[in-house]
């Protein structure tokens, strides 16, 4: 496992689930998302995990919307861009892969299926392989989304087959209702199962966010935050993305970690740098 003093704070500002009715701070339009991401960048975030919403606020994999979001962010800062290929943004493999044509530096790749409280987190092997092949062909680094140990094992298996390039970066997503709970034991078990040289971050969902962020910092991992993961703080008070990033940055200081700049995050993640980002953003 790699321990770096530099802390990658990933902000996941929007997601696919939280509504503005539930959290008035939620950025929905490309302009709102870009403005919010820039605020978070100034507060220490170095990666932005992005979803797109349509005019009705519904999740969509529409590459035109993704492109507008990213172009607006790129006008403001050099934060690492990571686009979601998750199942709620599109049902078919083509819909989920559509944003990859934009050739972002990173994209999410869930390498296993699991149950949430009312839905299936549906990621069958053929779909995973299709997304993995396209990311590899386009030079996009996947972030492996791990909701339980089998998803990590699947990533190790696919890396062994040459479909995923090592060192991989893993996001441990814990405490989704109905899925693996965010206990220290569960986090330790997953962290200890990550191959040497890989990097990892932790997404502590909801009420697990504080303790899992602290444990992640102490163990040398990185931390994801944002309204996608933490719609409310404390007594059901809606959190803003900026407030969440500031909280993680403050906690990092207490643990002797320093928020990484985007350039430092690229080095930690073995990303080639913006010069090789591809032509997808031109226009
Ligand atoms: Mg997501």
mmCIF file of N, CA and C in Angstrom, residues 49-50 66 81-87 93-111 123 126-145 155 158 162-165 168-169 271-272 276-278:
data_model
loop_
_atom_site.group_PDB
_atom_site.id
_atom_site.type_symbol
_atom_site.label_atom_id
_atom_site.label_comp_id
_atom_site.label_asym_id
_atom_site.label_seq_id
_atom_site.Cartn_x
_atom_site.Cartn_y
_atom_site.Cartn_z
ATOM 1 N N UNK A 49 -15.615 14.128 -9.116
ATOM 2 C CA UNK A 49 -16.370 12.969 -9.610
ATOM 3 C C UNK A 49 -17.735 13.481 -10.051
ATOM 4 N N UNK A 50 -18.007 13.392 -11.348
ATOM 5 C CA UNK A 50 -19.134 14.139 -11.901
ATOM 6 C C UNK A 50 -20.242 13.251 -12.473
ATOM 7 N N UNK A 66 -22.301 16.366 -20.190
ATOM 8 C CA UNK A 66 -20.989 16.147 -19.571
ATOM 9 C C UNK A 66 -19.955 17.104 -20.165
ATOM 10 N N UNK A 81 -10.579 15.570 -13.648
ATOM 11 C CA UNK A 81 -11.982 15.286 -13.974
ATOM 12 C C UNK A 81 -12.199 13.784 -14.030
ATOM 13 N N UNK A 82 -13.223 13.347 -13.321
ATOM 14 C CA UNK A 82 -13.598 11.934 -13.342
ATOM 15 C C UNK A 82 -15.098 11.842 -13.634
ATOM 16 N N UNK A 83 -15.463 11.203 -14.741
ATOM 17 C CA UNK A 83 -16.879 11.096 -15.110
ATOM 18 C C UNK A 83 -17.448 9.758 -14.652
ATOM 19 N N UNK A 84 -18.707 9.769 -14.274
ATOM 20 C CA UNK A 84 -19.367 8.558 -13.792
ATOM 21 C C UNK A 84 -19.897 7.727 -14.952
ATOM 22 N N UNK A 85 -19.659 6.417 -14.885
ATOM 23 C CA UNK A 85 -20.313 5.482 -15.807
ATOM 24 C C UNK A 85 -21.303 4.603 -15.037
ATOM 25 N N UNK A 86 -21.779 5.094 -13.915
ATOM 26 C CA UNK A 86 -22.656 4.310 -13.033
ATOM 27 C C UNK A 86 -23.991 3.984 -13.677
ATOM 28 N N UNK A 87 -24.697 2.988 -13.119
ATOM 29 C CA UNK A 87 -25.903 2.469 -13.766
ATOM 30 C C UNK A 87 -27.095 3.423 -13.787
ATOM 31 N N UNK A 93 -25.101 -0.559 -22.085
ATOM 32 C CA UNK A 93 -23.654 -0.353 -22.079
ATOM 33 C C UNK A 93 -23.299 0.885 -22.894
ATOM 34 N N UNK A 94 -23.995 1.082 -24.010
ATOM 35 C CA UNK A 94 -23.694 2.241 -24.867
ATOM 36 C C UNK A 94 -23.967 3.547 -24.125
ATOM 37 N N UNK A 95 -25.093 3.588 -23.393
ATOM 38 C CA UNK A 95 -25.414 4.810 -22.641
ATOM 39 C C UNK A 95 -24.372 5.076 -21.567
ATOM 40 N N UNK A 96 -23.968 4.005 -20.892
ATOM 41 C CA UNK A 96 -23.005 4.182 -19.799
ATOM 42 C C UNK A 96 -21.618 4.527 -20.309
ATOM 43 N N UNK A 97 -21.313 4.093 -21.540
ATOM 44 C CA UNK A 97 -19.990 4.365 -22.110
ATOM 45 C C UNK A 97 -19.945 5.687 -22.863
ATOM 46 N N UNK A 98 -21.096 6.328 -23.071
ATOM 47 C CA UNK A 98 -21.141 7.492 -23.965
ATOM 48 C C UNK A 98 -20.169 8.589 -23.548
ATOM 49 N N UNK A 99 -20.060 8.839 -22.259
ATOM 50 C CA UNK A 99 -19.202 9.936 -21.801
ATOM 51 C C UNK A 99 -17.714 9.649 -22.017
ATOM 52 N N UNK A 100 -17.367 8.382 -22.250
ATOM 53 C CA UNK A 100 -15.949 8.042 -22.431
ATOM 54 C C UNK A 100 -15.400 8.606 -23.741
ATOM 55 N N UNK A 101 -16.271 8.870 -24.700
ATOM 56 C CA UNK A 101 -15.825 9.461 -25.964
ATOM 57 C C UNK A 101 -15.213 10.839 -25.747
ATOM 58 N N UNK A 102 -15.534 11.459 -24.617
ATOM 59 C CA UNK A 102 -14.966 12.771 -24.300
ATOM 60 C C UNK A 102 -13.529 12.663 -23.787
ATOM 61 N N UNK A 103 -13.106 11.432 -23.514
ATOM 62 C CA UNK A 103 -11.746 11.163 -23.048
ATOM 63 C C UNK A 103 -11.336 11.989 -21.824
ATOM 64 N N UNK A 104 -12.101 11.834 -20.736
ATOM 65 C CA UNK A 104 -11.688 12.463 -19.475
ATOM 66 C C UNK A 104 -10.434 11.772 -18.944
ATOM 67 N N UNK A 105 -9.783 12.390 -17.998
ATOM 68 C CA UNK A 105 -8.609 11.747 -17.395
ATOM 69 C C UNK A 105 -8.988 10.472 -16.650
ATOM 70 N N UNK A 106 -10.142 10.503 -16.007
ATOM 71 C CA UNK A 106 -10.591 9.353 -15.219
ATOM 72 C C UNK A 106 -12.086 9.117 -15.439
ATOM 73 N N UNK A 107 -12.510 7.880 -15.176
ATOM 74 C CA UNK A 107 -13.938 7.551 -15.170
ATOM 75 C C UNK A 107 -14.161 6.475 -14.120
ATOM 76 N N UNK A 108 -15.346 6.476 -13.552
ATOM 77 C CA UNK A 108 -15.639 5.448 -12.555
ATOM 78 C C UNK A 108 -15.932 4.127 -13.250
ATOM 79 N N UNK A 109 -15.569 3.038 -12.576
ATOM 80 C CA UNK A 109 -15.838 1.692 -13.106
ATOM 81 C C UNK A 109 -16.181 0.780 -11.935
ATOM 82 N N UNK A 110 -17.476 0.483 -11.798
ATOM 83 C CA UNK A 110 -17.901 -0.448 -10.747
ATOM 84 C C UNK A 110 -17.646 -1.858 -11.230
ATOM 85 N N UNK A 111 -16.891 -2.632 -10.474
ATOM 86 C CA UNK A 111 -16.486 -3.968 -10.918
ATOM 87 C C UNK A 111 -17.252 -5.080 -10.208
ATOM 88 N N UNK A 123 -23.917 -4.418 -12.483
ATOM 89 C CA UNK A 123 -22.664 -4.330 -13.231
ATOM 90 C C UNK A 123 -22.192 -5.729 -13.628
ATOM 91 N N UNK A 126 -19.776 -8.747 -18.560
ATOM 92 C CA UNK A 126 -19.602 -8.283 -19.948
ATOM 93 C C UNK A 126 -19.593 -6.758 -20.031
ATOM 94 N N UNK A 127 -20.439 -6.131 -19.235
ATOM 95 C CA UNK A 127 -20.490 -4.660 -19.228
ATOM 96 C C UNK A 127 -19.194 -4.080 -18.647
ATOM 97 N N UNK A 128 -18.738 -4.683 -17.565
ATOM 98 C CA UNK A 128 -17.490 -4.208 -16.950
ATOM 99 C C UNK A 128 -16.341 -4.295 -17.965
ATOM 100 N N UNK A 129 -16.277 -5.425 -18.664
ATOM 101 C CA UNK A 129 -15.187 -5.609 -19.637
ATOM 102 C C UNK A 129 -15.290 -4.612 -20.780
ATOM 103 N N UNK A 130 -16.513 -4.354 -21.229
ATOM 104 C CA UNK A 130 -16.670 -3.382 -22.324
ATOM 105 C C UNK A 130 -16.183 -1.994 -21.888
ATOM 106 N N UNK A 131 -16.622 -1.573 -20.709
ATOM 107 C CA UNK A 131 -16.193 -0.262 -20.212
ATOM 108 C C UNK A 131 -14.678 -0.241 -19.979
ATOM 109 N N UNK A 132 -14.154 -1.328 -19.438
ATOM 110 C CA UNK A 132 -12.707 -1.387 -19.169
ATOM 111 C C UNK A 132 -11.905 -1.304 -20.457
ATOM 112 N N UNK A 133 -12.344 -2.033 -21.487
ATOM 113 C CA UNK A 133 -11.627 -1.998 -22.773
ATOM 114 C C UNK A 133 -11.649 -0.603 -23.378
ATOM 115 N N UNK A 134 -12.813 0.035 -23.280
ATOM 116 C CA UNK A 134 -12.903 1.369 -23.889
ATOM 117 C C UNK A 134 -12.026 2.368 -23.118
ATOM 118 N N UNK A 135 -12.026 2.265 -21.796
ATOM 119 C CA UNK A 135 -11.159 3.158 -21.010
ATOM 120 C C UNK A 135 -9.692 2.922 -21.357
ATOM 121 N N UNK A 136 -9.309 1.674 -21.474
ATOM 122 C CA UNK A 136 -7.915 1.368 -21.779
ATOM 123 C C UNK A 136 -7.538 1.899 -23.161
ATOM 124 N N UNK A 137 -8.431 1.690 -24.128
ATOM 125 C CA UNK A 137 -8.147 2.137 -25.503
ATOM 126 C C UNK A 137 -8.011 3.661 -25.573
ATOM 127 N N UNK A 138 -8.754 4.344 -24.740
ATOM 128 C CA UNK A 138 -8.744 5.816 -24.777
ATOM 129 C C UNK A 138 -7.774 6.432 -23.769
ATOM 130 N N UNK A 139 -7.069 5.599 -23.018
ATOM 131 C CA UNK A 139 -6.116 6.124 -22.051
ATOM 132 C C UNK A 139 -6.761 6.774 -20.840
ATOM 133 N N UNK A 140 -7.963 6.306 -20.499
ATOM 134 C CA UNK A 140 -8.688 6.845 -19.347
ATOM 135 C C UNK A 140 -8.400 5.971 -18.132
ATOM 136 N N UNK A 141 -7.986 6.578 -17.033
ATOM 137 C CA UNK A 141 -7.728 5.786 -15.829
ATOM 138 C C UNK A 141 -9.038 5.518 -15.108
ATOM 139 N N UNK A 142 -9.362 4.245 -14.866
ATOM 140 C CA UNK A 142 -10.585 3.970 -14.112
ATOM 141 C C UNK A 142 -10.393 4.205 -12.612
ATOM 142 N N UNK A 143 -11.451 4.635 -11.965
ATOM 143 C CA UNK A 143 -11.510 4.530 -10.506
ATOM 144 C C UNK A 143 -12.421 3.349 -10.233
ATOM 145 N N UNK A 144 -11.867 2.322 -9.592
ATOM 146 C CA UNK A 144 -12.620 1.097 -9.343
ATOM 147 C C UNK A 144 -13.556 1.332 -8.160
ATOM 148 N N UNK A 145 -14.861 1.244 -8.425
ATOM 149 C CA UNK A 145 -15.850 1.469 -7.363
ATOM 150 C C UNK A 145 -16.134 0.142 -6.670
ATOM 151 N N UNK A 155 -11.664 -6.731 -9.851
ATOM 152 C CA UNK A 155 -10.672 -5.803 -10.408
ATOM 153 C C UNK A 155 -9.293 -6.463 -10.472
ATOM 154 N N UNK A 158 -9.391 -8.854 -13.410
ATOM 155 C CA UNK A 158 -9.323 -8.175 -14.709
ATOM 156 C C UNK A 158 -7.942 -7.570 -14.956
ATOM 157 N N UNK A 162 -5.115 -8.372 -18.027
ATOM 158 C CA UNK A 162 -4.629 -7.287 -18.874
ATOM 159 C C UNK A 162 -5.688 -6.302 -19.303
ATOM 160 N N UNK A 163 -6.898 -6.420 -18.751
ATOM 161 C CA UNK A 163 -7.967 -5.491 -19.137
ATOM 162 C C UNK A 163 -7.892 -4.183 -18.363
ATOM 163 N N UNK A 164 -7.273 -4.217 -17.208
ATOM 164 C CA UNK A 164 -7.110 -3.010 -16.392
ATOM 165 C C UNK A 164 -5.623 -2.818 -16.133
ATOM 166 N N UNK A 165 -5.169 -1.579 -16.263
ATOM 167 C CA UNK A 165 -3.749 -1.283 -16.113
ATOM 168 C C UNK A 165 -3.429 -0.937 -14.657
ATOM 169 N N UNK A 168 -3.863 0.371 -10.005
ATOM 170 C CA UNK A 168 -5.240 0.871 -10.056
ATOM 171 C C UNK A 168 -5.540 1.759 -8.858
ATOM 172 N N UNK A 169 -6.584 2.553 -9.013
ATOM 173 C CA UNK A 169 -7.086 3.390 -7.924
ATOM 174 C C UNK A 169 -8.492 2.906 -7.570
ATOM 175 N N UNK A 271 -1.247 9.633 -13.303
ATOM 176 C CA UNK A 271 -1.903 10.185 -14.495
ATOM 177 C C UNK A 271 -0.864 10.940 -15.322
ATOM 178 N N UNK A 272 -1.004 10.901 -16.625
ATOM 179 C CA UNK A 272 0.034 11.519 -17.464
ATOM 180 C C UNK A 272 0.040 13.038 -17.419
ATOM 181 N N UNK A 276 -1.925 15.369 -22.061
ATOM 182 C CA UNK A 276 -2.352 14.146 -22.750
ATOM 183 C C UNK A 276 -3.838 13.858 -22.552
ATOM 184 N N UNK A 277 -4.593 14.852 -22.154
ATOM 185 C CA UNK A 277 -5.987 14.586 -21.808
ATOM 186 C C UNK A 277 -6.811 14.162 -23.011
ATOM 187 N N UNK A 278 -6.375 14.486 -24.235
ATOM 188 C CA UNK A 278 -7.155 14.113 -25.413
ATOM 189 C C UNK A 278 -7.843 15.319 -25.994
#
